[in-house]
PDB file of C-alpha atoms and ligand atoms in Angstrom:
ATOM      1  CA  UNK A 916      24.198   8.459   2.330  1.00 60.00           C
ATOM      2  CA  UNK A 917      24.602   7.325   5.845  1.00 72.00           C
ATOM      3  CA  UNK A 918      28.058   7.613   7.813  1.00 78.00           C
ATOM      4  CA  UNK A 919      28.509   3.554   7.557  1.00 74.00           C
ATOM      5  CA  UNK A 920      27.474   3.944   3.981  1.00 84.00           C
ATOM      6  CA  UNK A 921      30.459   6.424   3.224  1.00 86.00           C
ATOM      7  CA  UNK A 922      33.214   4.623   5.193  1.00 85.00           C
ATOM      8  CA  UNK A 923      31.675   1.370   3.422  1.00 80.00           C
ATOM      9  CA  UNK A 924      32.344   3.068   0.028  1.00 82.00           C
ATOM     10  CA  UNK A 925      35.572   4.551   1.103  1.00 84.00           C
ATOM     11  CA  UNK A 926      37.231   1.167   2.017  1.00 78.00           C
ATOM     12  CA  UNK A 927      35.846  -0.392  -1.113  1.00 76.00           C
ATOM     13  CA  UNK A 928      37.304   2.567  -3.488  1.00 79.00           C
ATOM     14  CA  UNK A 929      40.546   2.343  -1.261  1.00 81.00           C
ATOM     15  CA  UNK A 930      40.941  -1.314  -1.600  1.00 78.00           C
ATOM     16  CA  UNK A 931      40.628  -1.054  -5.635  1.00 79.00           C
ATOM     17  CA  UNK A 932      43.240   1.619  -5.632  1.00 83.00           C
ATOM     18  CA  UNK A 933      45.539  -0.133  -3.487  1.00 82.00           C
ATOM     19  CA  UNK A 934      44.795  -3.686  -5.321  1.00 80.00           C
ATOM     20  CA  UNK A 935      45.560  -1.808  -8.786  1.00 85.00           C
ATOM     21  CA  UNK A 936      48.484  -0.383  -7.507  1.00 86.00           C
ATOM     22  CA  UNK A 937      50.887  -2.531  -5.244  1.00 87.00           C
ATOM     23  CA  UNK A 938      52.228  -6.084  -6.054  1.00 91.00           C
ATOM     24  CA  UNK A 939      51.772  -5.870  -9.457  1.00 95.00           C
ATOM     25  CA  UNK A 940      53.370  -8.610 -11.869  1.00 96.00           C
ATOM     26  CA  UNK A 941      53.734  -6.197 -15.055  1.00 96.00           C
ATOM     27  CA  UNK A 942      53.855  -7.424 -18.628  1.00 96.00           C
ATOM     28  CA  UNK A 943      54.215  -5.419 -21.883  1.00 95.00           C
ATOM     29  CA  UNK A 944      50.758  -7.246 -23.729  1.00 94.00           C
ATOM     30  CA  UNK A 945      52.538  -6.931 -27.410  1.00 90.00           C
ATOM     31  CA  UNK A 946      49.675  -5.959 -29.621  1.00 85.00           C
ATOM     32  CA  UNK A 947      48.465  -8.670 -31.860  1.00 90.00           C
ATOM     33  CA  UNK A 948      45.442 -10.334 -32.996  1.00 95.00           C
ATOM     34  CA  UNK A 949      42.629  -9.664 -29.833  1.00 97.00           C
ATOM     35  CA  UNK A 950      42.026 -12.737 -27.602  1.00 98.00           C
ATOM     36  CA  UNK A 951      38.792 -13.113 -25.908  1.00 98.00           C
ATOM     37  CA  UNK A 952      38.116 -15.455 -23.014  1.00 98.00           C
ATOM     38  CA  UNK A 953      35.314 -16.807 -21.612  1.00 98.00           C
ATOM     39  CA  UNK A 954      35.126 -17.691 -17.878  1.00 98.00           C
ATOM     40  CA  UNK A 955      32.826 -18.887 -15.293  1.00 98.00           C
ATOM     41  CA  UNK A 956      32.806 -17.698 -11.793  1.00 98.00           C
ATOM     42  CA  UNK A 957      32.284 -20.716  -8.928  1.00 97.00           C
ATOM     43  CA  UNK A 958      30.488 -22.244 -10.968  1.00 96.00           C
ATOM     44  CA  UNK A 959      26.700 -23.518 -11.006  1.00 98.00           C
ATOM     45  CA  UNK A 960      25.461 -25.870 -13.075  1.00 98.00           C
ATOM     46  CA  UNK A 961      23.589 -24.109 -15.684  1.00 98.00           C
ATOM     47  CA  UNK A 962      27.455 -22.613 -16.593  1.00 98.00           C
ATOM     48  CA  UNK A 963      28.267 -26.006 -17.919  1.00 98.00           C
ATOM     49  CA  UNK A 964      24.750 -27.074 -18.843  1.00 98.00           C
ATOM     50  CA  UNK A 965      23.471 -24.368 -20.464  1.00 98.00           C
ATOM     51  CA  UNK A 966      26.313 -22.520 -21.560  1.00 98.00           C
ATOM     52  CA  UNK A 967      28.903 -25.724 -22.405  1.00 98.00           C
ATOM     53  CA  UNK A 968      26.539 -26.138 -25.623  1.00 97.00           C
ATOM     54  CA  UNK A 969      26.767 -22.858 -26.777  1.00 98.00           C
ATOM     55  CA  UNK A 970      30.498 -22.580 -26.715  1.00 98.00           C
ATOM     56  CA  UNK A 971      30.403 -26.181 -27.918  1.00 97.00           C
ATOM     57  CA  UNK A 972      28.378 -25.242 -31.081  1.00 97.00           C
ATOM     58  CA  UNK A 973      31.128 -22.731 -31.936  1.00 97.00           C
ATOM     59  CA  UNK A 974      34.100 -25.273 -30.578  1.00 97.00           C
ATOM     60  CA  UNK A 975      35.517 -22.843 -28.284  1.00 98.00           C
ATOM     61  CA  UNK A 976      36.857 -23.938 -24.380  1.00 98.00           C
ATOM     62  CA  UNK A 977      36.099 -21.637 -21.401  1.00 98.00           C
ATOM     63  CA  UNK A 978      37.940 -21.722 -18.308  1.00 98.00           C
ATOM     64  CA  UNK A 979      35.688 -22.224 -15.152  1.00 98.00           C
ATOM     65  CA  UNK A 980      36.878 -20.837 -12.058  1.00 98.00           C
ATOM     66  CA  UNK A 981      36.006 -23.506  -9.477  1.00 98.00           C
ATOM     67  CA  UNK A 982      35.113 -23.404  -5.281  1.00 98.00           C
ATOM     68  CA  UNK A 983      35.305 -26.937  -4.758  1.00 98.00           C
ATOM     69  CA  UNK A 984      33.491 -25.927  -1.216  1.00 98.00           C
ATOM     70  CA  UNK A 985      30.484 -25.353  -3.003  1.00 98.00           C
ATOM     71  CA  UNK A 986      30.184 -28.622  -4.856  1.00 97.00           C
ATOM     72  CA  UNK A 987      26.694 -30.069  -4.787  1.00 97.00           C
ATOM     73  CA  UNK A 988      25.404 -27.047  -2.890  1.00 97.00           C
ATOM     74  CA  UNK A 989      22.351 -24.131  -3.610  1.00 96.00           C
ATOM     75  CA  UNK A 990      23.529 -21.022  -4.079  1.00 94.00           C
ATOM     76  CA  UNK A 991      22.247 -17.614  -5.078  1.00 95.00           C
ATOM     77  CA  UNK A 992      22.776 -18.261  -8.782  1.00 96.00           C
ATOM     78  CA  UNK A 993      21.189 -21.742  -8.502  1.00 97.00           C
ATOM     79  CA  UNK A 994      22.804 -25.509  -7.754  1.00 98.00           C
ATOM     80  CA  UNK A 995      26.594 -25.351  -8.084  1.00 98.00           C
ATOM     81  CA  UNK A 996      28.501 -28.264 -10.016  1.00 98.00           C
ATOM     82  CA  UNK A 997      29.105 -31.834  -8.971  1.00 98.00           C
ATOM     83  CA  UNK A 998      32.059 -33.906  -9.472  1.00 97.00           C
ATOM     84  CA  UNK A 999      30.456 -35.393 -12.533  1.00 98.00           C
ATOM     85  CA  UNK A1000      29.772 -32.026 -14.142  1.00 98.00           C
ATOM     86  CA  UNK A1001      33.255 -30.968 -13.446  1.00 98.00           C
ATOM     87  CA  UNK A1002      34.397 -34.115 -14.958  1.00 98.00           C
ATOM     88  CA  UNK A1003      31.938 -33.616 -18.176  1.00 98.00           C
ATOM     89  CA  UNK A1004      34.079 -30.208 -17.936  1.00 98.00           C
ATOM     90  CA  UNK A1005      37.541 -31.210 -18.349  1.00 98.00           C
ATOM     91  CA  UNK A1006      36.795 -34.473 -20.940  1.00 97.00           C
ATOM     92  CA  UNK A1007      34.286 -31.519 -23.134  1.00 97.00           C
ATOM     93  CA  UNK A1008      38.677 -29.756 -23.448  1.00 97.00           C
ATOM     94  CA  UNK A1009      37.774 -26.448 -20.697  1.00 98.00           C
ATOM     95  CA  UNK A1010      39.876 -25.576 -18.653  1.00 98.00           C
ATOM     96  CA  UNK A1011      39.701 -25.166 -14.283  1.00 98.00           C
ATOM     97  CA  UNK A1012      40.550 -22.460 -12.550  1.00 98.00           C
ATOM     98  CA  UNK A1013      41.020 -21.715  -9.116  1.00 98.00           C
ATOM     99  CA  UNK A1014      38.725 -19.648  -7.196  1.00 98.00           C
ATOM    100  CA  UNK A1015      39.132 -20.587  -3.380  1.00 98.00           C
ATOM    101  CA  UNK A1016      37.682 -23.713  -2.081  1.00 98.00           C
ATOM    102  CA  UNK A1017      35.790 -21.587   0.197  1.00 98.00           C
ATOM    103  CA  UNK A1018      35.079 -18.836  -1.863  1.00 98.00           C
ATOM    104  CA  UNK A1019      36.752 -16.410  -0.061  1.00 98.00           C
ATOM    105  CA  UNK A1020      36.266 -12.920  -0.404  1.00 97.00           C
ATOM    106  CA  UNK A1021      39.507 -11.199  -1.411  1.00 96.00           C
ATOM    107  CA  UNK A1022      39.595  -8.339  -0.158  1.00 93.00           C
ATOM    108  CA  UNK A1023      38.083  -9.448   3.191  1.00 94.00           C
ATOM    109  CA  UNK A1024      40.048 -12.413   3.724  1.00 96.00           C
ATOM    110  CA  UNK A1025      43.825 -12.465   5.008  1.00 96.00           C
ATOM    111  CA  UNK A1026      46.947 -13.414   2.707  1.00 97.00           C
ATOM    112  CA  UNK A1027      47.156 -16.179   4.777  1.00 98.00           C
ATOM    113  CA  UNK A1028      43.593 -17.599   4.868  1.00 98.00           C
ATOM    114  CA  UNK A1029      43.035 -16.950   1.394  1.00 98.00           C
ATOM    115  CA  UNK A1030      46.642 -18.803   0.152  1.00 98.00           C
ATOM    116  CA  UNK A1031      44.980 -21.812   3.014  1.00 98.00           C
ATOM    117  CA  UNK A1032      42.392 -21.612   0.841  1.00 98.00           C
ATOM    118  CA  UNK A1033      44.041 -22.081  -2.476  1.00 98.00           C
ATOM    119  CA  UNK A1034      45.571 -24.794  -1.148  1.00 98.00           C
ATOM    120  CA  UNK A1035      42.916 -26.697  -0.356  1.00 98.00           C
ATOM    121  CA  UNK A1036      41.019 -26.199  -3.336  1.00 98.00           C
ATOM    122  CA  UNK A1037      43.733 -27.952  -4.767  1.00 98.00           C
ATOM    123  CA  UNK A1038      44.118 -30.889  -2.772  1.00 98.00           C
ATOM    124  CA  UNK A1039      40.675 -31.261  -4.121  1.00 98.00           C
ATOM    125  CA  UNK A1040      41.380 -31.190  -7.335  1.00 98.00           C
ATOM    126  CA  UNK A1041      44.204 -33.165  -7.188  1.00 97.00           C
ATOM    127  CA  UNK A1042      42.486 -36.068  -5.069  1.00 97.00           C
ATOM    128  CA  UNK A1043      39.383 -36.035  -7.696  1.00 95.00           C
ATOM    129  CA  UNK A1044      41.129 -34.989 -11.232  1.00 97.00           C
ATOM    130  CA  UNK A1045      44.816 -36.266 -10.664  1.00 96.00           C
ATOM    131  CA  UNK A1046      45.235 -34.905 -13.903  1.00 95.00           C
ATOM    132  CA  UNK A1047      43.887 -31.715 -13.874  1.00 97.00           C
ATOM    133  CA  UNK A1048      45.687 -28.705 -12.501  1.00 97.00           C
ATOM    134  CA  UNK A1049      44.725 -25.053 -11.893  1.00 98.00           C
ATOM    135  CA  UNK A1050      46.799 -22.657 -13.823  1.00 98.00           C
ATOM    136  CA  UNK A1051      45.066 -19.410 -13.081  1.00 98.00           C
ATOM    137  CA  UNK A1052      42.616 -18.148 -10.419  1.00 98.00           C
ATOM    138  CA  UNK A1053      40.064 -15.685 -10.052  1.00 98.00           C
ATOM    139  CA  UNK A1054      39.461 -13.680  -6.933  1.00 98.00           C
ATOM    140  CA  UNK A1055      35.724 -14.255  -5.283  1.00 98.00           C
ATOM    141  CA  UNK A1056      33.816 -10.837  -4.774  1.00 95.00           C
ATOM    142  CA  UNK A1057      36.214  -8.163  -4.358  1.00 93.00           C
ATOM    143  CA  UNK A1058      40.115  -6.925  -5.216  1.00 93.00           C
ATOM    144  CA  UNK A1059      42.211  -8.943  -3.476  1.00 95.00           C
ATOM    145  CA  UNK A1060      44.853  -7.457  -0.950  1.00 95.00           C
ATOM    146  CA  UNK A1061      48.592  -6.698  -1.821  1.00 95.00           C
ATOM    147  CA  UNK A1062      49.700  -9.594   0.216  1.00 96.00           C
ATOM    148  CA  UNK A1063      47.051 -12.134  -1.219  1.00 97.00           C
ATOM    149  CA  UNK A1064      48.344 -10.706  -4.862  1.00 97.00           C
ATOM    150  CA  UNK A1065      51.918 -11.269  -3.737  1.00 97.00           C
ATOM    151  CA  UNK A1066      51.362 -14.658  -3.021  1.00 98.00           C
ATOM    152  CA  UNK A1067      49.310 -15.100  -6.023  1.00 98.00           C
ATOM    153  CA  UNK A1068      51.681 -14.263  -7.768  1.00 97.00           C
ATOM    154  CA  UNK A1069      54.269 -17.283  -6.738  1.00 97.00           C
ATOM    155  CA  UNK A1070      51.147 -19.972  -7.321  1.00 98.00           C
ATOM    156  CA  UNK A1071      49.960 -18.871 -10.699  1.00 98.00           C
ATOM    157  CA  UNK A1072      50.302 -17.813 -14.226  1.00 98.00           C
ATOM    158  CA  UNK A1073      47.692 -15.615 -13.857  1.00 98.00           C
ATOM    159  CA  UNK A1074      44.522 -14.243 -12.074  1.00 98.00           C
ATOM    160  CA  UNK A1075      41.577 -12.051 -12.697  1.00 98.00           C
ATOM    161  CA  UNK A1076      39.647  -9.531 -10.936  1.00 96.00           C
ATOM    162  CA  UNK A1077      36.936  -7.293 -12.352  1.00 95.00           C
ATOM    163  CA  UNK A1078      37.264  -3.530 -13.919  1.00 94.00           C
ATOM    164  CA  UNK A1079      34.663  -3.792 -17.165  1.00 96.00           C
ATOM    165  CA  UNK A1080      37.484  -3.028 -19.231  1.00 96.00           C
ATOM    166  CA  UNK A1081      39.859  -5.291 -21.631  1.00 97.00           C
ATOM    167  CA  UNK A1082      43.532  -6.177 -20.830  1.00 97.00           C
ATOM    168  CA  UNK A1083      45.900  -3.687 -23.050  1.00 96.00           C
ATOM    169  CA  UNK A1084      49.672  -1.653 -22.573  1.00 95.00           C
ATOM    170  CA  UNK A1085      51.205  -3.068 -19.418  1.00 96.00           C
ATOM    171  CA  UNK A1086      49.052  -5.818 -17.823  1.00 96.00           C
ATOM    172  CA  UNK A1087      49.232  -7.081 -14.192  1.00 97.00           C
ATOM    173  CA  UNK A1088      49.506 -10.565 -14.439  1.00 98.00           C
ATOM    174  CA  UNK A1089      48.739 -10.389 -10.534  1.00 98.00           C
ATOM    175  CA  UNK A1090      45.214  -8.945 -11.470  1.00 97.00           C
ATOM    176  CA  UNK A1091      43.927  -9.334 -15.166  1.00 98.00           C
ATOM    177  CA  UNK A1092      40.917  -6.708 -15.528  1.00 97.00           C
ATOM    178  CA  UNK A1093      37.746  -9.002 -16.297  1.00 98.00           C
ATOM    179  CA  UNK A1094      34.468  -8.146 -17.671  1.00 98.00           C
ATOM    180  CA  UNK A1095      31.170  -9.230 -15.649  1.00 98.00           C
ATOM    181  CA  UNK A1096      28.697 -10.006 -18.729  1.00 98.00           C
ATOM    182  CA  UNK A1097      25.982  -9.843 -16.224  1.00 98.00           C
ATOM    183  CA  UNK A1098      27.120  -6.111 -15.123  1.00 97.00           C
ATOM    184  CA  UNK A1099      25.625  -4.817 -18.511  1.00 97.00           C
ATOM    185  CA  UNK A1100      22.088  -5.418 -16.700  1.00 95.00           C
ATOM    186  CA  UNK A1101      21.622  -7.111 -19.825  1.00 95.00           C
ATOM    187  CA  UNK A1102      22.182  -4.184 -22.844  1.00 96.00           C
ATOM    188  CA  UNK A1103      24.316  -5.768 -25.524  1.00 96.00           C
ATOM    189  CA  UNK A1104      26.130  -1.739 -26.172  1.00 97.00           C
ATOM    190  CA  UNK A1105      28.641  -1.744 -23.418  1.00 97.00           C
ATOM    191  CA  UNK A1106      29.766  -5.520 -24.106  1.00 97.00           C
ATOM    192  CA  UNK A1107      29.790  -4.862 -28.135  1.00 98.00           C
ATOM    193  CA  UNK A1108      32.227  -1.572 -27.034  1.00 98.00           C
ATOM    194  CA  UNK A1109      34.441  -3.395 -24.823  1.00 98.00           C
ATOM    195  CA  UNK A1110      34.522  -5.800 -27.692  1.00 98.00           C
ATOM    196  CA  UNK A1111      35.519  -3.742 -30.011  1.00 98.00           C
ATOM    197  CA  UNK A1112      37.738  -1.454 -28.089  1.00 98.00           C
ATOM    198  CA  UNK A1113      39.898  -4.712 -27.099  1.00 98.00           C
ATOM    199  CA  UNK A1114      39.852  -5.574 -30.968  1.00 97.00           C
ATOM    200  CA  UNK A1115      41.150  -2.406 -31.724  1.00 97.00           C
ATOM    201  CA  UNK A1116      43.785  -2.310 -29.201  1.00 95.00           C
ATOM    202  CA  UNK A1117      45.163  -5.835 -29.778  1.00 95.00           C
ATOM    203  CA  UNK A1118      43.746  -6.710 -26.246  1.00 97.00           C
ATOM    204  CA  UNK A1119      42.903  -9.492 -24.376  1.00 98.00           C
ATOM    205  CA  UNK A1120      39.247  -9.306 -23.033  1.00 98.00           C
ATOM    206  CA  UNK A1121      38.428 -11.510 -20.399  1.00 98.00           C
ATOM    207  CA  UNK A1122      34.799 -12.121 -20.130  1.00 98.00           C
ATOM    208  CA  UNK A1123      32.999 -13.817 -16.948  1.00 98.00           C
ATOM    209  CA  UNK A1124      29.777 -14.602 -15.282  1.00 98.00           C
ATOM    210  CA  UNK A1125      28.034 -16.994 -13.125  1.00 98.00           C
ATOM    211  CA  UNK A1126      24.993 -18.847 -14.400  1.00 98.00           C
ATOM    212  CA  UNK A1127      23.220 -19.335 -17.818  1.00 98.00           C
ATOM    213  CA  UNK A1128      19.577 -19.454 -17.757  1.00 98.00           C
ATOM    214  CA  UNK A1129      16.372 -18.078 -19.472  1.00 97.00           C
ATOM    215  CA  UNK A1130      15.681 -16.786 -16.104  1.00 97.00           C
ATOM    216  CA  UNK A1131      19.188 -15.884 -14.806  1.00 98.00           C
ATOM    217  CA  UNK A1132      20.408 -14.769 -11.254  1.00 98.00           C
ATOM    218  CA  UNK A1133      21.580 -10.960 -11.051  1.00 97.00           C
ATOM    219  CA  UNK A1134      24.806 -12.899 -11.402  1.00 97.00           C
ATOM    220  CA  UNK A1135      24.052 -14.414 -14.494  1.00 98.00           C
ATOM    221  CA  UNK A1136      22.801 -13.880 -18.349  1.00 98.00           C
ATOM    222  CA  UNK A1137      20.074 -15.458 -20.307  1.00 98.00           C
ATOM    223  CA  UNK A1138      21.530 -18.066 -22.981  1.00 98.00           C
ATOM    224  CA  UNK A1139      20.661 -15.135 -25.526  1.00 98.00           C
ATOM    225  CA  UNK A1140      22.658 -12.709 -24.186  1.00 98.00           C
ATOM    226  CA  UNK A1141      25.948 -15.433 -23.987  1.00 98.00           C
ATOM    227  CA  UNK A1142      25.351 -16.597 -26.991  1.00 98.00           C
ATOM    228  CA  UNK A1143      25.380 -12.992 -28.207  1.00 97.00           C
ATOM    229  CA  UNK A1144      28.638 -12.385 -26.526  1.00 98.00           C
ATOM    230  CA  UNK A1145      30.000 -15.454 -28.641  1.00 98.00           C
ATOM    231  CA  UNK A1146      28.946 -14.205 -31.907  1.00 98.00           C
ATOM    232  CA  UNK A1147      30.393 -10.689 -31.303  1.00 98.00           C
ATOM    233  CA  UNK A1148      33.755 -11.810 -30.050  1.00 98.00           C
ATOM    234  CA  UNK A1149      33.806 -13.988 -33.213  1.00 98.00           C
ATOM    235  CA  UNK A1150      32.929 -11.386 -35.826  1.00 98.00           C
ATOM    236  CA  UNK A1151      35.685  -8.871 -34.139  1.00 98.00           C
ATOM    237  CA  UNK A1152      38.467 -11.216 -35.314  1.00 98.00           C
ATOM    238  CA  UNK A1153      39.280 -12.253 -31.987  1.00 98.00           C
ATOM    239  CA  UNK A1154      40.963 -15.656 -31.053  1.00 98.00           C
ATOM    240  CA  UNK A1155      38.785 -17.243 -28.376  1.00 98.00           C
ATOM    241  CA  UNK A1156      40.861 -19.194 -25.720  1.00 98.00           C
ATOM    242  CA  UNK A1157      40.543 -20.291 -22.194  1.00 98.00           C
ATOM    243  CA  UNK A1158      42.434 -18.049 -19.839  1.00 98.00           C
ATOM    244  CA  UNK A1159      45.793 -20.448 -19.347  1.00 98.00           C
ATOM    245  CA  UNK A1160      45.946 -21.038 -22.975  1.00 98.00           C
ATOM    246  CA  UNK A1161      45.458 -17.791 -23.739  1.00 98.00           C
ATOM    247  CA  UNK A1162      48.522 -17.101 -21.600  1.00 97.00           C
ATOM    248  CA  UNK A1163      50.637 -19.525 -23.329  1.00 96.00           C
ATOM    249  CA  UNK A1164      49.677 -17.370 -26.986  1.00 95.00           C
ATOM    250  CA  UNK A1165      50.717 -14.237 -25.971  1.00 95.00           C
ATOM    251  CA  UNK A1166      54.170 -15.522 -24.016  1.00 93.00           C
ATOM    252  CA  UNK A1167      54.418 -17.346 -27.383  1.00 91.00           C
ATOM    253  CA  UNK A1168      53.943 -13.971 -29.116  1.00 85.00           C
ATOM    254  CA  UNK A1169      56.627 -12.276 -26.838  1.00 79.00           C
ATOM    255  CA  UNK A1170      59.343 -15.299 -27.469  1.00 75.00           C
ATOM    256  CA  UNK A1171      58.983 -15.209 -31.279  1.00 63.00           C
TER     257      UNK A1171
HETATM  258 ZN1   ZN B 711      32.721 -16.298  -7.070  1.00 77.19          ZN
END
């Protein structure tokens, strides 16, 4: 490994630790009956039109963690959404997230550019889907920084990072671990264990990728694979809700 490599590494293992640890939003997750959510990072196309059907066929609701910056534009997991899929989106009951309107990389990005950000992904929304409004948001790339979760924190229920690992104990609203389906390289064990360990547990799993396609990205699965996701979830007794309304179960759960 190369010098650069290392202090590469270093800053990247230093900015998880410091993004777990600092400006956390703690809540006692009560255990209960296991939630599973679906969500879609940026989002192409192919998240709505190949995998809307699949959670349609099962009448569940994802929540899709929108860049409104790359509307109608090619990226490396294939054409993004247009207005009209976002649109199909909301009427089909899913939810939007937020995720940067310019896709900013957290961990890269100042407090202040990233909240700049925020912001103007939801003048977006606003000015297209005067109804709609982002209730969560998910952080593009890599941990966010303490001051990005701070102010976070003030703007939304919830986010989500990554980690491979379910939600359980003491939970930092400020940073929900998330699970990259596509980080499996495409073996069904690891997803089936984090399944059932969040099952077990009483957790809340938060799933996520990019695009759905027989021929996905390295940031995407095959319809197979998603579809097998589905079924799992399903046969571990998990409720399977978009992130927000996930959110509003388990503060129900607290209150009662
Ligand atoms: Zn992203």
């Amino acid at each position: 490994m190369s010098s650069l490599d290392f202090l590469k590494r270093a800053r990247i293992a230093l900015g998880r630790w410091t993004s777990r640890r600092f400006a956390r939003r703690p809540f006692r997750l009560r255990p209960g009956r296991p939630i599973v959510s679906f969500t879609f990072d940026d989002f192409p196309r192919s998240a709505w039109t190949a995998g809307g059907p699949i959670l349609a066929r099962h009448g569940f609701a994802a929540t899709y963690y929108t860049s409104f910056g790359l509307a109608g534009r090619d990226g490396a997991s294939g054409p993004h959404f247009t207005h009209a899929d976002l649109r199909a989106v909301l009427a089909a009951g899913h939810e939007v997230g937020c995720h940067t309107h310019a896709h900013c990389p957290a961990g890269e990005t100042s407090p202040e550019t990233f909240e700049a950000s925020v912001a103007r992904n939801e003048e977006h929304l606003g000015a297209s889907f005067p109804r709609a409004r982002f209730r969560s948001l998910s952080y593009p790339i890599s941990p966010p920084r303490v001051g990005t979760k701070r102010r976070m924190g003030r703007r939304f229920i919830c986010c989500r990072g990554g980690g491979q690992i379910h939600n359980r104990g003491v939970i930092d609203l400020n940073c929900l671990r998330g699970f990259f389906l596509e980080q499996t390289g495409g073996d069904i064990r690891p997803l089936a264990a984090a399944i059932a360990a969040s099952a077990a547990e009483g957790g809340w799993l938060i799933l996520a990728t990019h695009d759905v396609s027989p021929r996905p990205s390295r940031f995407g699965v095959t319809p197979a694979f998603l579809e097998h996701a589905v079924n799992l979830a399903t046969a571990s007794g998990a409720e399977i809700l978009p992130v927000a309304k996930a959110w509003d179960r388990i503060a129900a759960r607290t209150a009662g």
